[in-house]
Amino acid sequence: MTEFEMFRKQYPFDLLSEEEFDEVFGKAMVREFSKNEFIIHEDQEDDTIDIHFMVSGLAKNIMHRSNGRQLSVRFYYPGDLVGVMILLTSGEMRFSVQALEPIKTICFERESFLKVMSNNNHFSKVVMDGISHLMKSLYDEVKYKSSTTDEQDDRELYKKRADAYMEPPTFIHPEASIEKAARMLQQQKIEALIVSDDQQSLLGMIGYGEILKAYFENDHKNPVKAYMSEEAYEINEQEFIYDALSYLKHHPTEIIPVLHKDKVVGILRQSSFFTIKNSVYFDLTYKISNAISIEEIKPLSPIHNERFQKFVASLIKDHMFAYDIAELMTNYNDRIHKQVVQIAEDEMIREGYGAPPVNYCFLVMGSEGRKEQAFSTDQDNAIILADYENSKHKAKIEKYFEIFTNKINDMLNECGFPYCTGGIMAKEPKWRQQMSDWHGSIDQWINKMDAEEIRDFTIFMDFRPITGDYSLAYDLKKYVTKRVQKSLNLHQLLMKDTLRFRVPVQPFGRISGIGKKRTLNLKKSAIMQIVNAIRIYSMKYGIEEINTVNRLEALAEQERFHPRDVENAKTALHRLMLFRLKANLQQLDDEEPLSNDLKLGPMKKEERRSLREALIIAKRLQQVLELSYNRNRVV
């Protein structure tokens, strides 16, 4: 029995009395299953089916259809009970359970387990609730797949990505003549051509302006590369259309190339956007991009600008997913950050320090790195510098970036992004390093990390470049991903840190508030439980995505999470973020300090149910994480 002692305090077994625990675990044994091995097979005789508690690994259930195809509607994770539903339905609901990777379970004698279930109402209710949630999941799966309506149609206007509006690109070789380019523009009836030597990569663009210039100079026989514009504004195919339209509306460019990674897959032009009417976002971002001082940017900051706040409120009213609204808000904040960096750079030149002496990349981290911002957010940023260790001007370079980053952080603070209380800002030496030093810091972090630094590392793991030499960030991301994937100790530390904050929902769905006012910190007690769990699994499987929704979809693609579990996690994330956004808007309206606290006072029945279900999903992820954390202590 000593091998099972740790489970006395493990949910749901902590609901058992000592005698009941001994009854359940007295005849239990540890079982191991290899990848692809069946834990339960639907053709088994009823009296050979056991009840298993998943300790580690991943499994899926399989139902065989009459047409011979297999259907899987859920995965089993650590903390799940396997086999109970089949036994309680007397074998009427039959399916197989197959290991997707090596699995360890605790196998119970079913008579003892069912006996305790019949005597302990609390324990029985938890087990039955789990089965009830599974049945609901099965129902939702059928409903989801059989639906003939698309409820998103009404809100597509607010959440379209660039690929939904792009048109096919027209390429021209850089050695082709200006004369040929002119003929192609006329024949294709487009405004500009993509200059490429392989029909994929972007070397530049050439439009009527450049062609007219060549003709005026009687140079139309010369190659396109002599007149093409090399610095084109471009957009990724999965970015929101708002940013492209905002740029196109206010800048004299004919087209915007749309990229998939580094390959041109389409173009956007003025006529691509005739159906879009909302202009608030475009007007505000135009003002940000043309600001030349902090005094101009400050009133455009989300917490100071009522137009932007009303715009976000309208997106909520139009039922846009909260995580998509958060991404849009992050893109808006990115605009502010980029312009602040540019203003700081211009100020350095005016003050006699000159242009940056080496390449740099300014990073955002934490929620902005993940594109999951709300109104209540502080600074989490850093900077990577190209290596300058052997430069004769090393001291001068370091002094330059010390002054430069101080300016950036001070300006951001003025614009409504408060200083990070933990000092995670580019002006701090720890967060302002050359590439080789970053490598050294990461190695040291992973090898000697303590509990205090682990929190900094979780924020750092979600870094994203927003201005400067992006290749510095991409190289660092590859280095970090390879290093962390192999570090079991780091995974354990990350799990331990995440488990510090418990999701405040009781076994029977009661939500726990803190203090006399009964408030719930949505970020620490709920949202971050989902974010952290998904980050840890992404690290384990070498996924480089930063955004939590993108990480979830990548985990589903690798068959590490079942698609239905991914949808559940996304739903929980949407609901929790929605509560957070609404709370922030109310705080701004009441002129209260911004926080992540949700008041658990009188709530509509539907709102309370929505919150409770989201918290239950977050708690489930936390329980899976806890089992993973403890599994190395099991035989």
XYZ file of C-alpha atoms in Angstrom:
635
model
C 0.000 0.000 0.000
C 2.908 2.393 0.605
C 3.382 2.733 -3.139
C -0.089 4.313 -3.384
C 0.110 6.613 -0.327
C 0.547 9.753 -2.453
C -2.953 9.212 -3.872
C -4.648 9.692 -0.492
C -4.543 13.460 -1.116
C -5.084 13.191 -4.877
C -8.493 14.246 -6.223
C -10.946 12.456 -6.357
C -9.521 9.868 -3.926
C -9.263 12.529 -1.214
C -13.053 12.139 -0.906
C -12.625 8.591 0.427
C -12.392 7.610 4.097
C -9.306 5.687 5.188
C -11.254 2.433 5.134
C -12.648 3.138 1.660
C -9.214 4.103 0.373
C -7.796 0.825 1.676
C -10.716 -1.042 0.088
C -10.084 0.531 -3.341
C -6.282 0.433 -3.344
C -5.804 -2.765 -1.292
C -6.088 -5.009 -4.339
C -4.912 -2.450 -6.909
C -1.862 -3.010 -9.069
C 0.257 -0.923 -11.428
C -0.154 -1.838 -15.106
C 1.930 -0.681 -18.049
C 0.897 -0.569 -21.697
C 3.070 0.027 -24.749
C 2.208 2.358 -27.616
C -0.753 1.059 -29.690
C -1.615 -1.587 -27.066
C -5.276 -1.823 -26.046
C -6.185 -1.100 -22.428
C -9.748 -2.166 -23.214
C -11.008 -3.751 -26.421
C -14.649 -3.604 -27.411
C -14.681 -7.341 -28.131
C -13.671 -8.226 -24.560
C -16.090 -10.176 -22.378
C -17.751 -7.979 -19.749
C -16.238 -9.871 -16.834
C -12.687 -9.194 -18.102
C -13.023 -5.395 -18.239
C -11.138 -3.616 -15.450
C -11.247 -0.069 -14.110
C -8.032 1.896 -14.656
C -6.827 5.216 -13.260
C -4.433 6.873 -15.747
C -1.171 7.869 -14.066
C 0.896 8.802 -17.107
C 0.734 8.757 -20.876
C -1.992 9.346 -23.433
C -4.751 7.101 -24.815
C -7.766 7.449 -27.092
C -11.095 5.708 -27.346
C -12.151 4.100 -30.617
C -15.635 3.265 -31.811
C -16.050 1.099 -34.878
C -18.738 2.184 -37.303
C -20.782 -0.192 -39.436
C -19.024 1.086 -42.547
C -15.711 -0.161 -41.165
C -14.313 3.266 -40.263
C -13.002 4.090 -36.822
C -14.188 7.146 -34.897
C -12.348 8.608 -31.921
C -14.286 11.135 -29.849
C -11.967 11.703 -26.910
C -8.497 11.224 -25.450
C -7.660 9.986 -21.951
C -5.120 11.955 -19.925
C -3.486 11.392 -16.533
C -6.229 11.542 -13.887
C -8.918 9.952 -16.066
C -10.833 6.809 -15.090
C -11.082 4.220 -17.855
C -13.710 1.475 -18.020
C -16.319 2.835 -15.602
C -18.795 3.888 -18.273
C -18.756 0.467 -19.934
C -19.425 -1.280 -16.628
C -22.160 1.122 -15.503
C -23.992 0.745 -18.826
C -23.752 -3.050 -18.549
C -21.688 -3.179 -21.700
C -24.306 -1.396 -23.831
C -21.850 1.403 -24.626
C -18.831 -0.431 -26.001
C -15.596 1.009 -27.334
C -11.883 0.269 -27.305
C -9.249 2.300 -25.453
C -5.832 2.305 -27.108
C -2.474 3.689 -25.908
C -1.042 6.495 -28.058
C 2.228 6.394 -26.121
C 3.626 4.276 -23.241
C 1.074 4.329 -20.419
C 1.055 3.566 -16.719
C -2.231 2.954 -14.899
C -3.460 1.827 -11.525
C -5.794 -1.102 -12.156
C -8.541 -1.517 -9.537
C -10.507 -4.616 -8.708
C -13.882 -3.567 -10.044
C -16.033 -5.158 -7.320
C -14.172 -3.159 -4.638
C -14.367 0.028 -6.692
C -18.075 -0.288 -7.431
C -18.782 -1.181 -3.785
C -17.131 2.046 -2.579
C -19.023 3.992 -5.248
C -22.334 2.640 -3.940
C -21.473 3.596 -0.334
C -19.805 7.020 -0.835
C -22.229 9.485 -2.429
C -19.659 12.282 -2.833
C -17.137 10.041 -4.590
C -19.862 8.480 -6.688
C -21.173 11.903 -7.762
C -17.701 13.007 -8.930
C -17.270 9.817 -10.966
C -20.767 10.131 -12.428
C -20.224 13.819 -13.215
C -17.147 12.816 -15.176
C -19.216 10.355 -17.153
C -21.906 13.008 -17.615
C -19.331 15.426 -19.054
C -18.154 12.693 -21.408
C -21.720 12.057 -22.557
C -22.175 15.787 -23.151
C -18.929 15.794 -25.129
C -20.249 12.939 -27.277
C -23.497 14.836 -27.805
C -21.641 18.019 -28.717
C -19.509 16.049 -31.165
C -22.572 14.722 -32.955
C -24.230 18.137 -32.848
C -21.070 19.833 -34.085
C -20.614 17.459 -37.008
C -24.277 17.404 -38.040
C -24.871 21.142 -37.892
C -25.888 22.663 -41.215
C -25.663 26.267 -40.095
C -22.587 28.358 -39.528
C -23.158 30.747 -36.650
C -19.876 32.491 -37.424
C -21.176 33.849 -40.721
C -22.720 36.861 -38.996
C -19.435 37.916 -37.464
C -16.961 37.065 -40.226
C -16.548 40.751 -40.951
C -14.861 41.223 -37.579
C -12.491 38.258 -37.629
C -11.362 37.712 -41.216
C -7.733 36.865 -41.845
C -5.700 38.081 -44.787
C -6.054 34.831 -46.725
C -9.834 35.380 -46.961
C -9.367 38.598 -48.955
C -6.194 37.991 -50.946
C -6.045 37.646 -54.710
C -3.541 35.645 -56.804
C -0.179 37.402 -57.242
C 1.354 38.202 -60.618
C 5.128 37.708 -60.753
C 7.779 39.214 -62.986
C 11.458 38.256 -63.162
C 13.947 40.938 -62.008
C 15.769 40.709 -65.368
C 12.586 41.299 -67.383
C 12.301 44.712 -69.073
C 10.283 47.686 -67.864
C 8.444 47.488 -71.182
C 7.294 43.926 -70.415
C 6.156 44.997 -66.939
C 4.027 47.783 -68.446
C 2.342 45.320 -70.826
C 1.646 42.867 -67.980
C 0.027 45.566 -65.832
C -2.212 46.572 -68.703
C -3.162 42.979 -69.611
C -3.746 41.805 -66.032
C -5.527 45.033 -65.009
C -3.671 45.202 -61.688
C -1.769 47.972 -59.949
C 1.608 46.326 -59.328
C 3.692 43.199 -59.917
C 5.666 41.054 -57.484
C 9.329 40.925 -58.510
C 10.623 37.371 -57.951
C 13.238 35.121 -59.515
C 11.468 31.889 -58.519
C 7.729 32.756 -58.545
C 7.706 32.537 -54.736
C 10.195 34.780 -52.927
C 9.680 38.529 -52.631
C 12.508 40.658 -54.031
C 10.403 43.796 -54.450
C 7.420 45.326 -56.263
C 6.974 47.454 -59.332
C 3.886 49.519 -60.163
C 2.801 52.355 -62.438
C 4.809 54.950 -60.507
C 8.134 53.188 -61.048
C 7.288 52.365 -64.668
C 6.363 55.985 -65.482
C 9.653 57.123 -63.963
C 11.556 54.699 -66.212
C 9.699 55.909 -69.322
C 10.313 59.572 -68.453
C 14.015 58.747 -68.249
C 13.792 56.850 -71.569
C 14.911 53.774 -69.681
C 12.108 51.345 -70.522
C 14.456 48.761 -72.063
C 16.316 48.320 -68.773
C 15.489 45.499 -66.301
C 12.782 45.739 -63.673
C 15.309 45.345 -60.821
C 16.700 48.831 -61.559
C 13.394 50.493 -60.657
C 11.578 48.110 -58.316
C 10.653 49.141 -54.790
C 12.510 46.835 -52.389
C 10.953 47.824 -49.043
C 7.416 46.500 -49.383
C 4.929 46.368 -46.505
C 3.863 42.739 -46.192
C 1.452 40.679 -44.105
C 1.214 37.024 -43.072
C -1.786 35.126 -44.453
C -3.130 34.394 -40.949
C -2.921 37.963 -39.629
C -6.108 39.965 -39.168
C -7.191 41.961 -42.178
C -7.554 45.140 -40.080
C -3.827 45.823 -40.058
C -3.415 45.506 -43.825
C -6.431 47.685 -44.530
C -5.283 50.293 -42.046
C -1.935 50.531 -43.847
C -3.463 50.437 -47.322
C -6.016 53.123 -46.487
C -3.420 55.699 -45.520
C -0.272 54.853 -47.510
C 0.355 55.305 -51.233
C 1.140 51.668 -52.052
C -0.570 49.778 -54.850
C -0.632 46.310 -53.307
C 0.350 44.435 -50.154
C 2.042 41.025 -50.596
C 0.579 38.200 -48.481
C 3.130 35.655 -47.264
C 3.051 32.076 -46.048
C 6.317 31.923 -44.106
C 8.671 33.570 -46.655
C 6.738 32.729 -49.833
C 4.279 35.058 -51.596
C 0.862 33.397 -51.803
C -1.340 36.380 -52.638
C -1.813 40.144 -52.753
C -4.206 42.662 -51.218
C -5.326 45.902 -52.894
C -7.887 48.635 -52.369
C -10.648 46.758 -54.198
C -10.144 43.741 -51.913
C -11.856 45.582 -49.051
C -15.010 47.064 -50.532
C -17.165 45.113 -48.041
C -15.456 46.418 -44.904
C -17.083 49.487 -43.383
C -15.752 49.902 -39.833
C -13.059 52.582 -39.736
C -12.369 53.184 -36.028
C -9.461 50.760 -35.878
C -7.993 52.036 -39.147
C -8.175 55.687 -38.165
C -6.572 55.116 -34.762
C -3.728 52.964 -36.105
C -3.053 55.552 -38.799
C -2.641 58.214 -36.113
C -0.269 55.937 -34.178
C 1.880 55.251 -37.246
C 2.222 58.962 -37.967
C 2.870 60.116 -34.411
C 6.245 61.758 -33.846
C 6.022 62.261 -30.092
C 4.792 60.451 -27.003
C 2.314 63.267 -26.408
C 0.550 62.222 -29.633
C 0.532 58.494 -28.795
C -0.603 58.715 -25.164
C -4.275 59.619 -25.913
C -4.374 56.722 -28.430
C -3.456 54.125 -25.785
C -6.252 51.579 -25.100
C -6.756 52.693 -21.492
C -6.993 56.370 -22.506
C -8.946 56.155 -25.753
C -12.742 55.876 -25.461
C -13.192 55.218 -29.192
C -10.990 52.142 -28.954
C -12.802 50.977 -25.820
C -16.179 51.321 -27.582
C -14.732 49.468 -30.580
C -13.765 46.526 -28.335
C -17.205 46.639 -26.677
C -18.815 46.430 -30.138
C -16.755 43.334 -30.976
C -17.959 41.708 -27.742
C -21.538 42.612 -28.614
C -21.061 41.022 -32.044
C -19.994 37.750 -30.373
C -16.422 37.730 -31.594
C -14.308 35.177 -29.741
C -12.537 36.840 -26.824
C -9.168 35.369 -27.788
C -9.565 36.919 -31.262
C -10.403 40.281 -29.663
C -7.305 39.894 -27.480
C -5.221 39.270 -30.600
C -6.637 42.383 -32.242
C -5.874 44.419 -29.106
C -2.345 43.022 -29.084
C -1.836 44.037 -32.709
C -2.962 47.540 -31.752
C -0.523 47.586 -28.826
C 2.208 46.308 -31.158
C 1.655 49.421 -33.288
C 2.197 51.596 -30.225
C 5.322 49.677 -29.201
C 6.827 49.890 -32.698
C 6.197 53.612 -32.907
C 7.638 54.170 -29.416
C 10.824 52.337 -30.437
C 11.049 54.489 -33.576
C 10.527 57.705 -31.599
C 13.228 56.623 -29.122
C 15.610 55.872 -31.991
C 14.944 59.287 -33.572
C 15.531 60.922 -30.197
C 18.890 59.127 -29.839
C 19.955 60.568 -33.195
C 18.807 64.089 -32.293
C 20.704 63.918 -29.016
C 23.949 63.026 -30.794
C 24.165 59.303 -29.993
C 23.585 58.375 -33.636
C 21.826 55.372 -35.155
C 21.986 51.957 -33.420
C 25.612 50.735 -33.658
C 24.630 47.047 -34.086
C 21.507 45.176 -35.132
C 18.890 44.631 -32.462
C 15.502 42.975 -32.104
C 12.951 44.290 -29.622
C 10.875 41.496 -28.068
C 7.547 41.457 -26.282
C 6.818 38.601 -23.891
C 4.091 37.241 -21.647
C 0.518 37.962 -22.718
C 1.572 40.383 -25.460
C 3.993 37.798 -26.799
C 1.126 35.295 -26.940
C -1.223 37.934 -28.436
C -3.593 37.564 -25.465
C -3.776 41.119 -24.136
C -6.513 42.752 -22.127
C -6.663 46.360 -20.921
C -4.946 45.528 -17.615
C -1.374 44.791 -18.635
C 2.113 45.896 -17.711
C 5.385 45.752 -19.618
C 7.159 42.472 -20.335
C 9.861 43.095 -22.913
C 13.486 42.427 -23.790
C 16.033 43.123 -26.497
C 18.485 40.904 -28.387
C 21.654 42.556 -29.669
C 23.868 41.195 -32.421
C 27.168 39.962 -30.953
C 29.635 42.773 -30.302
C 31.969 41.086 -27.804
C 35.081 41.606 -29.928
C 34.253 45.150 -30.994
C 36.663 47.952 -30.108
C 33.610 50.012 -29.171
C 32.074 47.470 -26.772
C 31.638 49.949 -23.894
C 30.121 52.567 -26.209
C 27.675 50.035 -27.672
C 26.553 48.935 -24.208
C 26.063 52.542 -23.106
C 24.046 53.299 -26.258
C 21.559 50.495 -25.652
C 21.349 51.247 -21.939
C 20.153 54.780 -22.737
C 18.025 53.596 -25.676
C 16.116 50.930 -23.714
C 15.561 53.263 -20.759
C 13.910 55.704 -23.155
C 11.679 52.945 -24.581
C 10.501 51.669 -21.190
C 9.903 55.198 -19.885
C 7.882 56.128 -22.980
C 5.787 52.960 -22.782
C 5.045 53.728 -19.145
C 3.812 57.191 -20.157
C 1.584 55.575 -22.799
C -0.306 53.457 -20.282
C 1.869 50.345 -20.110
C 3.132 50.389 -16.493
C 6.633 49.308 -15.538
C 6.884 45.598 -14.759
C 7.049 45.222 -10.978
C 9.366 42.242 -11.461
C 11.773 44.247 -13.596
C 11.204 42.227 -16.777
C 12.053 45.081 -19.143
C 14.641 45.756 -21.830
C 16.353 48.452 -19.730
C 17.473 45.805 -17.209
C 20.844 44.141 -18.041
C 19.309 40.676 -17.614
C 16.824 41.428 -20.411
C 19.258 43.373 -22.638
C 21.926 41.019 -23.942
C 23.876 40.125 -27.058
C 23.014 36.807 -28.714
C 25.900 34.776 -27.254
C 25.015 36.002 -23.740
C 21.376 35.049 -24.289
C 22.533 31.523 -25.129
C 24.583 31.429 -21.930
C 21.677 32.736 -19.855
C 19.316 30.141 -21.288
C 21.795 27.330 -20.550
C 22.208 28.579 -16.996
C 18.470 28.965 -16.567
C 17.795 25.410 -17.649
C 20.661 23.845 -15.667
C 20.414 25.800 -12.424
C 16.965 27.352 -12.324
C 15.424 28.006 -8.925
C 11.795 28.549 -7.980
C 12.084 32.345 -8.172
C 13.572 32.439 -11.672
C 11.076 29.945 -13.060
C 8.426 32.673 -13.194
C 10.691 34.877 -15.270
C 11.390 31.972 -17.579
C 7.697 31.246 -18.209
C 7.250 34.857 -19.304
C 10.377 34.709 -21.461
C 9.250 31.497 -23.199
C 6.455 33.434 -24.899
C 8.708 36.010 -26.578
C 7.893 37.431 -29.989
C 9.747 39.974 -32.153
C 7.920 43.169 -33.076
C 10.636 45.428 -34.514
C 14.262 45.221 -35.580
C 16.188 42.253 -37.003
C 13.699 39.390 -36.708
C 16.330 36.786 -37.624
C 17.898 37.309 -34.174
C 14.617 36.298 -32.526
C 14.022 33.345 -34.850
C 17.512 31.965 -34.185
C 17.036 32.341 -30.428
C 13.612 30.665 -30.588
C 15.092 27.597 -32.299
C 17.849 27.409 -29.692
C 15.410 27.676 -26.776
C 12.962 25.117 -28.214
C 15.663 22.465 -28.613
C 17.085 23.060 -25.141
C 13.813 23.029 -23.192
C 12.308 20.018 -24.967
C 14.940 17.726 -23.436
C 14.912 19.109 -19.891
C 12.669 16.973 -17.664
C 13.810 18.941 -14.609
C 12.660 22.189 -16.225
C 9.267 20.674 -17.040
C 8.910 19.604 -13.409
C 9.779 23.108 -12.151
C 7.290 24.692 -14.542
C 4.558 22.311 -13.394
C 5.333 22.931 -9.720
C 5.124 26.694 -10.245
C 1.816 26.424 -12.099
C 0.310 24.297 -9.331
C 0.923 27.071 -6.775
C -2.379 28.680 -7.772
C -5.422 26.456 -7.487
C -8.425 26.901 -9.732
C -11.094 28.069 -7.234
C -13.873 25.635 -8.074
C -14.991 22.892 -5.695
C -15.767 19.263 -6.706
C -19.477 20.069 -7.028
C -19.048 23.290 -8.980
C -19.078 25.898 -6.194
C -16.852 28.876 -7.071
C -14.595 30.160 -4.288
C -14.009 33.885 -3.951
C -11.301 35.684 -1.981
C -11.840 38.320 0.699
C -14.990 40.046 1.903
C -15.843 41.276 -1.593
C -15.517 37.735 -2.975
C -13.355 38.399 -6.002
C -11.735 35.958 -8.397
C -8.387 36.779 -10.020
C -9.187 35.577 -13.528
C -5.591 35.656 -14.701
C -3.739 33.917 -11.854
C -6.462 31.489 -10.807
C -7.900 30.439 -14.149
C -6.512 31.802 -17.431
C -2.883 31.095 -16.545
C -3.718 27.528 -15.542
C -4.775 26.890 -19.139
C -1.961 28.957 -20.656
C 0.752 27.360 -18.508
C -0.454 23.794 -19.011
C -0.597 24.209 -22.785
C 2.834 25.889 -22.801
C 4.382 22.966 -20.900
C 2.929 20.377 -23.279
C 4.059 22.476 -26.255
C 7.590 22.553 -24.850
C 7.516 18.790 -24.305
C 6.583 18.126 -27.921
C 8.831 20.771 -29.523
C 6.041 23.097 -30.684
C 7.302 26.608 -31.498
C 3.876 28.314 -31.584
C 3.438 31.084 -28.999
C -0.285 31.849 -29.002
C -2.251 29.454 -26.767
C -4.959 28.703 -29.353
C -2.280 28.011 -31.979
C -0.468 25.758 -29.492
C -3.692 23.841 -28.845
C -4.268 23.310 -32.547
C -0.671 22.161 -33.012
C -1.105 19.661 -30.153
C -4.240 18.333 -31.845
C -2.398 18.069 -35.149
C 0.302 15.978 -33.453
C -2.429 13.850 -31.794
C -1.359 14.875 -28.290
C -4.765 16.395 -27.500
C -8.090 15.200 -28.829
C -9.817 17.781 -31.090
C -12.825 17.890 -28.754
C -10.571 18.595 -25.747
C -8.916 21.353 -27.770
C -12.329 22.874 -28.477
C -13.213 22.648 -24.770
C -9.978 24.421 -23.784
C -10.566 27.108 -26.429
C -14.121 27.588 -25.162
C -12.870 27.958 -21.577
C -10.198 30.421 -22.697
C -12.789 32.445 -24.620
C -15.179 32.621 -21.669
C -12.521 33.546 -19.104
C -10.991 36.191 -21.390
C -14.480 37.555 -22.072
C -15.134 37.974 -18.344
C -11.754 39.704 -18.046
C -12.423 42.109 -20.947
C -15.884 42.996 -19.641
C -14.482 43.558 -16.132
C -11.761 45.842 -17.538
C -14.272 47.868 -19.562
C -16.445 48.278 -16.459
C -13.410 49.375 -14.426
C -12.509 51.965 -17.082
C -16.104 53.177 -17.185
C -16.212 53.506 -13.367
C -12.726 55.071 -13.332
C -11.478 52.297 -11.042
C -7.901 50.922 -11.059
C -7.480 48.222 -13.694
C -7.126 44.677 -12.368
C -7.779 41.073 -13.315
C -10.306 40.659 -10.505
C -13.872 39.579 -11.204
C -16.470 40.405 -8.555
C -18.483 37.318 -7.681
C -21.501 39.263 -6.530
C -24.939 38.923 -8.113
C -24.539 37.301 -11.524
C -27.006 36.150 -14.110
C -27.627 32.411 -13.968
C -26.251 31.955 -17.488
C -23.072 33.913 -16.662
C -22.428 31.893 -13.498
C -22.921 28.632 -15.387
C -20.579 29.808 -18.135
C -17.919 30.771 -15.587
C -18.289 27.523 -13.656
C -17.912 25.358 -16.767
C -14.797 27.300 -17.838
C -13.256 26.891 -14.378
C -13.997 23.146 -14.403
C -12.086 22.783 -17.699
C -9.183 24.806 -16.276
C -9.189 22.637 -13.141
C -9.178 19.507 -15.281
C -6.043 20.696 -17.071
C -4.477 21.447 -13.703
C -5.277 17.933 -12.482
C -3.685 16.398 -15.577
C -0.623 18.526 -14.930
C -0.522 17.463 -11.276
C -0.600 13.800 -12.235
C 2.241 14.382 -14.691
C 4.194 16.175 -11.971
C 3.721 13.306 -9.501
C 4.193 10.383 -11.854
C 7.963 10.072 -11.316
C 7.247 9.201 -7.678
C 5.020 6.276 -8.647
C 6.503 2.792 -8.939
